[in-house]
Amino acid sequence: MIEVQRVSMAYPNGVSALKNINVCIERGEFVFVVGESGAGKSTLIRLMCREFLPTSGSIRVQGRDITRLKRREVPLFRRNVGVVFQDFRLLNNRSVYDNVAFAMQVIGAPGREVRRRVPEALEVVGISHKAKMKPQELSGGEQQRVCLARAIVNQPTLIIADEPTGNLDPKTSTGIMDALKNINIRGTTIVMATHDKDIVDTMRQRVLVLSNGNIVRDEKRGVYCQHA
Ligand code: ADP
Ligand code: ADP
């Protein structure tokens, strides 16, 4: 699904955020990317979404090297990847339903499909009962569920999430993780950056640990810290 080969990232100010890293993620995996603040998690996640290009190396997603996409090919690539952010990024003057429907409308999905798939996506993440509300009428956890619904509605094979529980309390976070696990069980690959130790230790999924731009640990059913 994802093959990161010899990827380095130096920002224009000279900061070396990733140093020649290699990672291979198989279809259907659930992968946590952890590490201290500044370790390079966000940089790796943003490279996988093709937000920017690495200084060197290649990133294959479903067989295509996304570092070689032409500018006009980037939107098509992004349609096949669901992205979830810490800060939600919802349209505040639109209903929950419309926020999710919008993700389908921008890619020209037929109305019939939209009316079928939006309620399904809302159901999967457990927010159907709030379909008519506006994001600002919802709690943080509910807003993040809407983001998850928006991320899955176009049925991507890959979901990339950067600290999706970063603004949520522990109980709410557990609900979001249950929803993500549900999505993963249906076959979607999930890559999630987090520094939430409790979540990582409870889920027992693959854990990639970054430190100072290097991958220092990669475990199949890992925990957040080995010696905590
Ligand atoms: P993490 O997500 O693990 O906190 P980041 O990937 O955000 O780590 O950052 C890795 C390193 O790159 C840090 O030293 C950070 O200060 C630096 N960095 C991140 N973004 C930028 C940027 N836009 N310009 C310059 N340096 C950056
Ligand atoms: P929590 O404490 O669980 O984070 P809130 O106290 O913000 O959540 O909200 C509890 C419930 O009230 C939620 O289901 C939310 O949809 C509803 N709610 C919150 N704010 C509003 C509002 N301004 N208008 C209508 N419903 C609201």
Coordinates of N, CA and C and ligand atoms in Angstrom, one line a residue:
M1 N 0.8 -1.2 0.0 CA 0.0 0.0 0.0 C 0.9 1.3 0.0
I2 N 1.8 1.3 1.0 CA 2.7 2.5 1.0 C 4.2 2.0 1.1
E3 N 5.0 2.5 0.3 CA 6.4 2.1 0.4 C 7.3 3.4 0.4
V4 N 7.9 3.7 1.5 CA 8.7 4.9 1.7 C 10.1 4.4 1.5
Q5 N 10.8 4.9 0.6 CA 12.2 4.5 0.3 C 13.2 5.6 0.4
R6 N 14.2 5.5 1.3 CA 15.3 6.4 1.4 C 14.8 7.9 1.4
V7 N 13.8 8.1 2.2 CA 13.2 9.5 2.2 C 13.9 10.4 3.2
S8 N 14.3 11.5 2.8 CA 14.9 12.6 3.6 C 14.1 13.8 3.4
M9 N 13.9 14.6 4.4 CA 13.2 15.9 4.3 C 14.0 16.9 5.1
A10 N 14.5 17.9 4.4 CA 15.1 19.1 5.0 C 14.3 20.3 4.7
Y11 N 13.8 21.0 5.7 CA 13.1 22.2 5.4 C 14.0 23.4 4.9
P12 N 13.4 24.4 4.3 CA 14.3 25.4 3.7 C 15.2 26.1 4.8
N13 N 14.7 26.1 6.0 CA 15.6 26.7 7.1 C 16.7 25.8 7.5
G14 N 16.8 24.6 6.9 CA 18.0 23.8 7.2 C 17.6 22.6 8.2
V15 N 16.4 22.7 8.8 CA 16.1 21.6 9.7 C 15.9 20.3 9.0
S16 N 16.6 19.3 9.5 CA 16.5 17.9 8.8 C 15.4 17.1 9.6
A17 N 14.2 17.1 9.1 CA 13.1 16.5 9.8 C 13.0 15.0 9.6
L18 N 13.4 14.4 8.5 CA 13.5 13.0 8.3 C 14.8 12.7 7.6
K19 N 15.4 11.6 8.1 CA 16.8 11.2 7.7 C 16.9 9.9 7.1
N20 N 16.7 9.8 5.8 CA 16.9 8.5 5.0 C 16.0 7.4 5.6
I21 N 14.7 7.6 5.7 CA 13.9 6.5 6.3 C 13.2 5.6 5.2
N22 N 13.0 4.4 5.7 CA 12.4 3.3 4.9 C 11.3 2.7 5.7
V23 N 10.1 2.6 5.1 CA 8.9 2.0 5.7 C 8.1 1.3 4.6
C24 N 7.6 0.2 5.0 CA 6.6 -0.5 4.1 C 5.4 -0.8 4.8
I25 N 4.2 -0.4 4.3 CA 2.9 -0.6 5.0 C 2.1 -1.4 4.1
E26 N 1.6 -2.5 4.5 CA 0.7 -3.4 3.7 C -0.7 -3.0 3.7
R27 N -1.4 -3.4 2.7 CA -2.9 -3.2 2.6 C -3.6 -3.7 3.9
G28 N -4.5 -3.0 4.5 CA -5.2 -3.4 5.6 C -4.6 -3.3 7.0
E29 N -3.3 -2.7 7.0 CA -2.7 -2.5 8.3 C -3.2 -1.3 9.0
F30 N -3.0 -1.3 10.3 CA -3.3 -0.2 11.2 C -2.0 0.2 11.8
V31 N -1.5 1.4 11.5 CA -0.2 1.8 11.9 C -0.2 3.1 12.7
F32 N 0.4 3.0 13.9 CA 0.6 4.2 14.7 C 2.0 4.8 14.4
V33 N 2.1 6.1 14.2 CA 3.4 6.7 14.1 C 3.5 7.6 15.3
V34 N 4.5 7.2 16.2 CA 4.6 7.9 17.5 C 6.0 8.5 17.6
G35 N 6.2 9.3 18.6 CA 7.5 9.9 18.9 C 7.3 11.2 19.5
E36 N 8.4 11.8 20.1 CA 8.3 13.0 20.8 C 8.0 14.2 19.8
S37 N 7.5 15.3 20.4 CA 7.3 16.5 19.6 C 8.6 16.8 18.8
G38 N 8.4 17.1 17.5 CA 9.6 17.4 16.7 C 10.3 16.2 16.1
A39 N 9.8 15.0 16.4 CA 10.5 13.8 15.9 C 10.4 13.6 14.4
G40 N 9.3 14.2 13.8 CA 9.1 14.1 12.4 C 7.8 13.4 11.9
K41 N 6.9 13.2 12.9 CA 5.7 12.5 12.6 C 4.8 13.2 11.6
S42 N 4.6 14.5 11.9 CA 3.8 15.3 11.0 C 4.4 15.4 9.6
T43 N 5.7 15.5 9.5 CA 6.4 15.6 8.2 C 6.1 14.3 7.4
L44 N 6.2 13.2 8.1 CA 6.0 11.9 7.4 C 4.6 11.8 6.9
I45 N 3.6 12.2 7.8 CA 2.2 12.1 7.4 C 1.9 13.0 6.2
R46 N 2.5 14.2 6.3 CA 2.2 15.2 5.2 C 2.8 14.8 3.9
L47 N 4.0 14.1 4.0 CA 4.6 13.6 2.7 C 3.7 12.5 2.1
M48 N 3.1 11.7 3.0 CA 2.2 10.6 2.5 C 1.0 11.1 1.8
C49 N 0.5 12.3 2.2 CA -0.7 13.0 1.6 C -0.2 13.8 0.4
R50 N 1.0 13.9 0.1 CA 1.6 14.7 -1.0 C 1.2 16.2 -0.8
E51 N 1.4 16.6 0.5 CA 1.2 18.0 0.8 C 2.4 18.8 0.3
F52 N 3.6 18.1 0.4 CA 4.8 18.7 -0.2 C 5.7 17.5 -0.6
L53 N 6.9 17.8 -1.2 CA 7.8 16.8 -1.7 C 9.0 16.6 -0.8
P54 N 9.5 15.4 -0.7 CA 10.7 15.2 0.1 C 11.9 15.7 -0.6
T55 N 13.0 16.0 0.2 CA 14.2 16.4 -0.4 C 14.8 15.4 -1.3
S56 N 14.7 14.1 -0.8 CA 15.1 13.0 -1.7 C 14.3 11.7 -1.3
G57 N 14.4 10.7 -2.2 CA 13.7 9.5 -1.9 C 12.4 9.4 -2.6
S58 N 11.7 8.2 -2.5 CA 10.5 8.0 -3.2 C 9.4 7.5 -2.2
I59 N 8.1 7.8 -2.5 CA 7.0 7.4 -1.7 C 6.0 6.7 -2.6
R60 N 5.9 5.4 -2.6 CA 4.9 4.7 -3.5 C 3.6 4.5 -2.7
V61 N 2.5 4.9 -3.3 CA 1.2 4.6 -2.7 C 0.4 3.9 -3.7
Q62 N 0.0 2.7 -3.4 CA -0.7 1.8 -4.3 C 0.1 1.7 -5.6
G63 N 1.4 1.6 -5.5 CA 2.2 1.3 -6.7 C 2.7 2.6 -7.4
R64 N 2.1 3.7 -7.1 CA 2.6 5.0 -7.8 C 3.5 5.8 -6.9
D65 N 4.6 6.2 -7.5 CA 5.5 7.1 -6.8 C 4.8 8.5 -6.8
I66 N 4.3 8.9 -5.6 CA 3.6 10.2 -5.5 C 4.5 11.4 -5.6
T67 N 5.8 11.2 -5.4 CA 6.8 12.3 -5.6 C 6.9 12.7 -7.0
R68 N 6.4 11.8 -7.9 CA 6.6 12.1 -9.4 C 5.2 12.5 -10.0
L69 N 4.2 12.7 -9.2 CA 2.9 13.1 -9.8 C 3.0 14.5 -10.4
K70 N 2.4 14.6 -11.5 CA 2.3 16.0 -12.1 C 1.3 16.8 -11.2
R71 N 1.4 18.1 -11.2 CA 0.6 18.9 -10.4 C -0.9 18.6 -10.6
R72 N -1.3 18.4 -11.9 CA -2.7 18.2 -12.2 C -3.2 16.7 -11.8
E73 N -2.2 15.9 -11.4 CA -2.6 14.5 -11.0 C -2.8 14.4 -9.5
V74 N -2.3 15.5 -8.7 CA -2.4 15.5 -7.3 C -3.8 15.4 -6.8
P75 N -4.8 16.2 -7.3 CA -6.2 16.1 -6.8 C -6.8 14.7 -6.9
L76 N -6.5 14.0 -8.0 CA -7.0 12.6 -8.2 C -6.4 11.7 -7.2
F77 N -5.1 11.8 -6.9 CA -4.5 11.0 -5.8 C -5.2 11.3 -4.5
R78 N -5.4 12.5 -4.2 CA -6.0 12.9 -2.9 C -7.4 12.3 -2.7
R79 N -8.1 12.2 -3.8 CA -9.5 11.6 -3.7 C -9.4 10.2 -3.2
N80 N -8.3 9.5 -3.4 CA -8.3 8.1 -3.0 C -7.7 7.9 -1.6
V81 N -7.4 9.0 -1.0 CA -6.9 9.0 0.4 C -7.8 9.8 1.3
G82 N -8.2 9.3 2.4 CA -9.0 10.0 3.3 C -8.1 10.7 4.4
V83 N -8.2 12.0 4.6 CA -7.3 12.6 5.5 C -8.1 13.2 6.7
V84 N -7.6 13.0 7.9 CA -8.2 13.4 9.1 C -7.2 14.3 9.9
F85 N -7.7 15.5 10.3 CA -6.8 16.4 11.0 C -7.2 16.6 12.4
Q86 N -6.3 17.1 13.3 CA -6.6 17.3 14.7 C -7.6 18.4 14.8
D87 N -7.6 19.4 13.9 CA -8.4 20.6 14.0 C -9.7 20.6 13.1
F88 N -10.1 19.4 12.8 CA -11.4 19.1 12.1 C -11.5 19.7 10.7
R89 N -11.4 21.0 10.6 CA -11.6 21.7 9.2 C -12.9 21.4 8.6
L90 N -14.0 21.6 9.3 CA -15.3 21.4 8.8 C -15.9 22.8 8.3
L91 N -16.9 22.7 7.5 CA -17.6 23.9 7.0 C -18.7 24.2 8.1
N92 N -18.5 25.4 8.8 CA -19.3 25.6 9.9 C -20.7 26.1 9.6
N93 N -21.0 26.6 8.4 CA -22.3 27.0 8.1 C -23.1 26.0 7.3
R94 N -22.5 24.8 7.2 CA -23.3 23.6 6.6 C -23.6 22.6 7.6
S95 N -24.6 21.8 7.4 CA -25.0 20.7 8.3 C -24.0 19.6 8.2
V96 N -24.1 18.7 9.2 CA -23.2 17.5 9.2 C -23.4 16.8 7.9
Y97 N -24.6 16.5 7.5 CA -24.9 15.8 6.3 C -24.2 16.5 5.1
D98 N -24.4 17.8 5.0 CA -23.8 18.5 3.9 C -22.3 18.5 3.8
N99 N -21.7 18.6 5.0 CA -20.2 18.5 5.1 C -19.7 17.2 4.5
V100 N -20.4 16.1 4.8 CA -20.0 14.8 4.2 C -20.4 14.7 2.7
A101 N -21.6 15.2 2.4 CA -22.0 15.1 1.0 C -21.1 15.9 0.1
F102 N -20.6 17.1 0.6 CA -19.7 18.0 -0.1 C -18.5 17.2 -0.7
A103 N -17.9 16.3 0.1 CA -16.8 15.6 -0.3 C -17.0 14.7 -1.5
M104 N -18.3 14.3 -1.7 CA -18.7 13.5 -2.8 C -19.0 14.4 -4.0
Q105 N -19.7 15.6 -3.7 CA -20.1 16.5 -4.7 C -18.9 17.1 -5.5
V106 N -17.9 17.4 -4.8 CA -16.7 18.0 -5.4 C -16.0 17.0 -6.4
I107 N -16.3 15.7 -6.3 CA -15.7 14.8 -7.3 C -16.7 14.4 -8.3
G108 N -17.9 15.1 -8.3 CA -18.9 14.9 -9.3 C -19.7 13.6 -9.1
A109 N -19.8 13.1 -7.9 CA -20.6 11.9 -7.7 C -22.1 12.2 -8.0
P110 N -22.8 11.2 -8.6 CA -24.2 11.4 -8.9 C -25.0 11.5 -7.6
G111 N -26.1 12.4 -7.6 CA -26.9 12.6 -6.5 C -27.5 11.3 -5.8
R112 N -27.8 10.4 -6.6 CA -28.3 9.1 -6.1 C -27.2 8.4 -5.2
E113 N -26.0 8.4 -5.7 CA -24.9 7.9 -4.9 C -24.7 8.6 -3.6
V114 N -24.8 10.0 -3.7 CA -24.6 10.8 -2.5 C -25.6 10.5 -1.4
R115 N -26.9 10.3 -1.9 CA -28.0 10.1 -1.0 C -27.9 8.7 -0.3
R116 N -27.2 7.8 -1.0 CA -27.1 6.4 -0.5 C -25.8 6.4 0.5
R117 N -24.7 7.0 0.0 CA -23.5 6.8 0.8 C -23.3 7.7 2.0
V118 N -23.8 8.9 2.0 CA -23.7 9.8 3.1 C -24.3 9.2 4.4
P119 N -25.6 8.7 4.3 CA -26.1 8.1 5.5 C -25.4 6.9 6.0
E120 N -24.8 6.1 5.0 CA -24.0 5.0 5.4 C -22.8 5.4 6.2
A121 N -22.1 6.4 5.7 CA -20.8 6.9 6.3 C -21.1 7.4 7.7
L122 N -22.3 8.2 7.8 CA -22.6 8.7 9.2 C -23.0 7.6 10.1
E123 N -23.5 6.5 9.6 CA -23.9 5.4 10.4 C -22.6 4.7 11.0
V124 N -21.6 4.5 10.1 CA -20.4 3.8 10.4 C -19.7 4.4 11.6
V125 N -19.7 5.8 11.6 CA -19.0 6.5 12.7 C -19.9 6.9 13.8
G126 N -21.2 6.5 13.7 CA -22.1 6.8 14.9 C -22.6 8.2 15.1
I127 N -22.9 8.9 14.0 CA -23.3 10.3 14.1 C -24.6 10.6 13.3
S128 N -25.2 9.5 12.9 CA -26.5 9.7 12.1 C -27.5 10.6 12.7
H129 N -27.6 10.5 14.0 CA -28.7 11.2 14.8 C -28.4 12.8 14.8
K130 N -27.2 13.2 14.4 CA -26.9 14.6 14.3 C -26.8 15.2 12.9
A131 N -27.3 14.4 12.0 CA -27.1 14.8 10.5 C -27.5 16.2 10.2
K132 N -28.5 16.7 10.9 CA -29.1 18.0 10.5 C -28.4 19.2 11.3
M133 N -27.6 18.8 12.2 CA -26.9 19.9 13.0 C -25.7 20.5 12.3
K134 N -25.3 21.7 12.8 CA -24.1 22.3 12.3 C -23.0 21.9 13.2
P135 N -21.7 21.9 12.6 CA -20.6 21.5 13.4 C -20.5 22.2 14.8
Q136 N -20.8 23.5 14.8 CA -20.6 24.3 16.1 C -21.6 23.8 17.1
E137 N -22.6 23.1 16.8 CA -23.6 22.6 17.8 C -23.1 21.2 18.3
L138 N -22.0 20.8 17.9 CA -21.5 19.4 18.3 C -20.4 19.5 19.2
S139 N -20.2 18.5 20.0 CA -19.0 18.4 20.9 C -17.8 18.1 20.0
G140 N -16.6 18.2 20.5 CA -15.3 17.9 19.8 C -15.3 16.5 19.2
G141 N -15.7 15.6 20.1 CA -15.7 14.2 19.6 C -16.7 13.9 18.5
E142 N -17.8 14.6 18.6 CA -18.8 14.5 17.5 C -18.3 15.1 16.2
Q143 N -17.6 16.2 16.3 CA -17.1 16.9 15.1 C -16.0 16.0 14.5
Q144 N -15.2 15.3 15.3 CA -14.2 14.4 14.7 C -14.9 13.2 14.0
R145 N -16.0 12.8 14.6 CA -16.8 11.7 13.9 C -17.2 12.2 12.5
V146 N -17.6 13.4 12.4 CA -18.0 14.0 11.1 C -16.8 14.0 10.1
C147 N -15.7 14.3 10.7 CA -14.5 14.3 9.8 C -14.2 12.9 9.4
L148 N -14.4 11.9 10.2 CA -14.1 10.5 9.8 C -15.1 10.1 8.7
A149 N -16.4 10.5 8.9 CA -17.4 10.2 7.9 C -17.0 10.8 6.6
R150 N -16.5 12.1 6.6 CA -16.1 12.8 5.4 C -14.9 12.1 4.7
A151 N -14.0 11.5 5.6 CA -12.8 10.8 5.1 C -13.2 9.5 4.4
I152 N -14.2 8.8 4.9 CA -14.5 7.5 4.4 C -15.6 7.5 3.3
V153 N -16.3 8.6 3.1 CA -17.5 8.5 2.2 C -17.1 8.2 0.8
N154 N -15.9 8.6 0.3 CA -15.5 8.2 -1.0 C -14.8 6.9 -1.1
Q155 N -14.9 6.1 0.0 CA -14.4 4.8 0.1 C -12.9 4.7 -0.3
P156 N -12.1 5.5 0.4 CA -10.6 5.4 0.1 C -10.1 4.1 0.6
T157 N -9.0 3.6 0.0 CA -8.3 2.4 0.5 C -7.4 2.8 1.7
L158 N -7.1 4.1 1.8 CA -6.1 4.5 2.8 C -6.6 5.7 3.6
I159 N -6.5 5.7 4.9 CA -6.8 6.9 5.7 C -5.6 7.3 6.4
I160 N -5.3 8.6 6.3 CA -4.1 9.1 7.0 C -4.6 10.2 8.0
A161 N -4.2 10.0 9.3 CA -4.7 10.8 10.3 C -3.6 11.4 11.1
D162 N -3.6 12.8 11.3 CA -2.6 13.4 12.1 C -3.2 13.9 13.4
E163 N -2.8 13.2 14.5 CA -3.3 13.5 15.8 C -4.9 13.7 15.9
P164 N -5.6 12.7 15.4 CA -7.1 12.9 15.3 C -7.7 13.0 16.7
T165 N -7.1 12.6 17.7 CA -7.7 12.7 19.1 C -7.0 13.7 19.9
G166 N -6.1 14.5 19.2 CA -5.3 15.5 19.9 C -6.1 16.5 20.7
N167 N -7.3 16.9 20.3 CA -8.1 17.9 21.0 C -9.2 17.3 21.8
L168 N -9.2 15.9 22.0 CA -10.3 15.3 22.7 C -9.9 14.7 24.0
D169 N -11.0 14.6 24.9 CA -10.7 14.0 26.2 C -10.6 12.4 26.0
P170 N -10.1 11.7 27.0 CA -9.8 10.3 26.9 C -11.0 9.5 26.5
K171 N -12.2 9.8 27.1 CA -13.4 9.0 26.8 C -13.8 9.2 25.3
T172 N -13.8 10.4 24.9 CA -14.2 10.8 23.6 C -13.2 10.1 22.6
S173 N -11.9 10.2 22.9 CA -10.9 9.6 22.1 C -11.2 8.1 21.8
T174 N -11.6 7.4 22.9 CA -11.9 6.0 22.8 C -12.9 5.7 21.7
G175 N -14.0 6.6 21.7 CA -15.1 6.4 20.8 C -14.5 6.6 19.3
I176 N -13.6 7.6 19.2 CA -13.1 7.8 17.8 C -12.2 6.7 17.4
M177 N -11.5 6.1 18.3 CA -10.6 4.9 18.0 C -11.5 3.7 17.7
D178 N -12.6 3.6 18.3 CA -13.5 2.5 18.0 C -14.0 2.6 16.6
A179 N -14.3 3.9 16.2 CA -14.8 4.1 14.8 C -13.7 3.8 13.8
L180 N -12.5 4.3 14.1 CA -11.4 4.0 13.2 C -11.1 2.5 13.1
K181 N -11.2 1.8 14.2 CA -11.0 0.3 14.2 C -12.0 -0.3 13.3
N182 N -13.3 0.2 13.4 CA -14.3 -0.3 12.6 C -14.0 -0.2 11.1
I183 N -13.5 1.0 10.8 CA -13.2 1.3 9.4 C -12.1 0.4 8.9
N184 N -11.1 0.2 9.8 CA -10.0 -0.7 9.4 C -10.4 -2.1 9.2
I185 N -11.4 -2.6 10.0 CA -11.9 -4.0 9.9 C -12.6 -4.2 8.6
R186 N -13.1 -3.1 8.0 CA -13.8 -3.2 6.7 C -12.7 -3.2 5.6
G187 N -11.4 -3.1 5.9 CA -10.4 -3.3 4.9 C -9.6 -2.1 4.6
T188 N -9.9 -0.9 5.2 CA -9.2 0.3 4.9 C -7.8 0.4 5.7
T189 N -6.8 0.7 5.0 CA -5.5 0.8 5.7 C -5.5 2.2 6.5
I190 N -4.9 2.2 7.7 CA -4.9 3.4 8.5 C -3.5 3.7 9.0
V191 N -3.1 4.9 8.8 CA -1.8 5.4 9.3 C -2.2 6.6 10.2
M192 N -1.8 6.6 11.4 CA -2.2 7.6 12.4 C -1.0 8.1 13.2
A193 N -0.7 9.3 13.1 CA 0.3 9.9 14.0 C -0.4 10.3 15.3
T194 N 0.3 10.0 16.5 CA -0.3 10.3 17.8 C 0.8 10.4 18.8
H195 N 0.5 11.1 19.9 CA 1.4 10.9 21.1 C 0.5 10.5 22.3
D196 N -0.6 9.9 22.0 CA -1.5 9.4 23.0 C -1.1 8.0 23.4
K197 N -0.3 7.9 24.5 CA 0.2 6.6 25.0 C -0.9 5.6 25.3
D198 N -2.0 6.1 25.9 CA -3.0 5.1 26.3 C -3.7 4.5 25.1
I199 N -3.9 5.3 24.1 CA -4.6 4.7 22.9 C -3.7 3.7 22.2
V200 N -2.4 4.0 22.1 CA -1.5 3.1 21.4 C -1.4 1.8 22.2
D201 N -1.3 1.9 23.6 CA -1.1 0.7 24.4 C -2.3 -0.2 24.4
T202 N -3.5 0.5 24.3 CA -4.8 -0.3 24.3 C -5.0 -1.0 23.0
M203 N -4.7 -0.4 21.9 CA -5.0 -0.9 20.6 C -4.1 -2.1 20.1
R204 N -2.8 -2.1 20.6 CA -1.9 -3.1 20.2 C -1.8 -3.3 18.7
Q205 N -1.5 -2.3 18.0 CA -1.3 -2.4 16.5 C 0.1 -2.1 16.2
R206 N 0.4 -2.1 14.9 CA 1.8 -1.8 14.6 C 2.2 -0.4 15.1
V207 N 3.4 -0.3 15.6 CA 3.9 1.0 16.1 C 5.2 1.3 15.4
L208 N 5.3 2.5 14.8 CA 6.5 3.0 14.2 C 7.0 4.1 15.1
V209 N 8.2 4.1 15.7 CA 8.6 5.1 16.5 C 9.7 6.0 15.8
L210 N 9.4 7.3 15.7 CA 10.4 8.2 15.2 C 11.1 8.9 16.3
S211 N 12.4 9.2 16.1 CA 13.1 10.0 17.0 C 14.2 10.8 16.2
N212 N 14.1 12.1 16.3 CA 15.0 12.9 15.6 C 15.2 12.6 14.2
G213 N 14.0 12.3 13.5 CA 14.1 12.1 12.1 C 14.5 10.7 11.6
N214 N 14.6 9.8 12.6 CA 14.9 8.4 12.3 C 13.9 7.4 12.8
I215 N 13.7 6.3 12.1 CA 12.8 5.3 12.7 C 13.6 4.4 13.6
V216 N 13.3 4.5 14.9 CA 14.1 3.8 15.9 C 13.4 2.5 16.4
R217 N 12.2 2.3 16.0 CA 11.5 1.1 16.4 C 10.3 0.8 15.5
D218 N 10.1 -0.4 15.2 CA 8.9 -0.8 14.4 C 8.5 -2.2 14.8
E219 N 7.3 -2.2 15.5 CA 6.8 -3.5 16.1 C 5.4 -3.8 15.6
K220 N 5.2 -5.1 15.4 CA 3.9 -5.6 14.8 C 2.7 -5.3 15.7
R221 N 2.9 -5.6 17.0 CA 1.8 -5.4 18.0 C 2.5 -4.6 19.1
G222 N 2.8 -3.4 18.9 CA 3.6 -2.6 19.8 C 3.0 -1.8 20.9
V223 N 3.8 -1.2 21.7 CA 3.3 -0.3 22.7 C 4.1 1.0 22.5
Y224 N 3.6 2.0 23.3 CA 4.1 3.4 23.1 C 5.6 3.5 23.5
C225 N 5.9 3.0 24.7 CA 7.3 3.1 25.2 C 7.6 1.6 25.6
Q226 N 8.9 1.3 25.3 CA 9.3 -0.1 25.8 C 9.6 -0.1 27.2
H227 N 10.1 1.0 27.8 CA 10.6 0.9 29.1 C 9.9 1.8 30.1
A228 N 8.6 2.0 29.8 CA 7.8 2.9 30.7 C 7.3 2.2 31.9
Ligands
ADP1 P1 6.3 16.0 15.0 O1 5.1 15.9 14.2 O2 6.9 14.7 15.4 O3 6.2 16.9 16.2 P2 7.4 17.5 12.8 O4 7.4 16.6 11.6 O5 6.3 18.5 12.9 O6 7.5 16.6 14.1 O7 8.8 18.3 12.9 C1 10.1 17.7 12.7 C2 11.1 18.8 12.7 O8 11.0 19.6 11.5 C3 11.1 19.7 13.9 O9 12.4 20.0 14.2 C4 10.3 20.9 13.4 O10 10.7 22.0 14.1 C5 10.7 21.0 12.0 N1 9.7 21.5 11.1 C6 8.5 21.1 10.9 N2 7.8 21.9 10.0 C7 8.7 22.8 9.6 C8 8.6 23.9 8.6 N3 7.5 24.1 8.0 N4 9.7 24.6 8.5 C9 10.8 24.4 9.2 N5 11.0 23.4 10.1 C10 9.9 22.6 10.3
ADP2 P1 -19.2 17.0 25.5 O1 -19.2 17.6 26.9 O2 -19.6 15.6 25.4 O3 -17.9 17.3 24.8 P2 -21.1 19.1 24.8 O4 -21.4 19.3 26.3 O5 -20.4 20.1 24.0 O6 -20.3 17.7 24.6 O7 -22.4 18.7 24.1 C1 -23.3 17.7 24.6 C2 -24.4 17.5 23.5 O8 -25.1 18.7 23.3 C3 -23.8 17.1 22.2 O9 -24.5 15.9 21.8 C4 -24.1 18.3 21.3 O10 -24.6 17.8 20.0 C5 -25.2 19.0 22.0 N1 -24.8 20.5 21.8 C6 -23.7 21.1 22.3 N2 -23.8 22.4 22.0 C7 -24.9 22.6 21.3 C8 -25.5 23.7 20.8 N3 -25.0 24.9 20.8 N4 -26.7 23.6 20.2 C9 -27.3 22.4 20.1 N5 -26.8 21.2 20.6 C10 -25.6 21.4 21.2

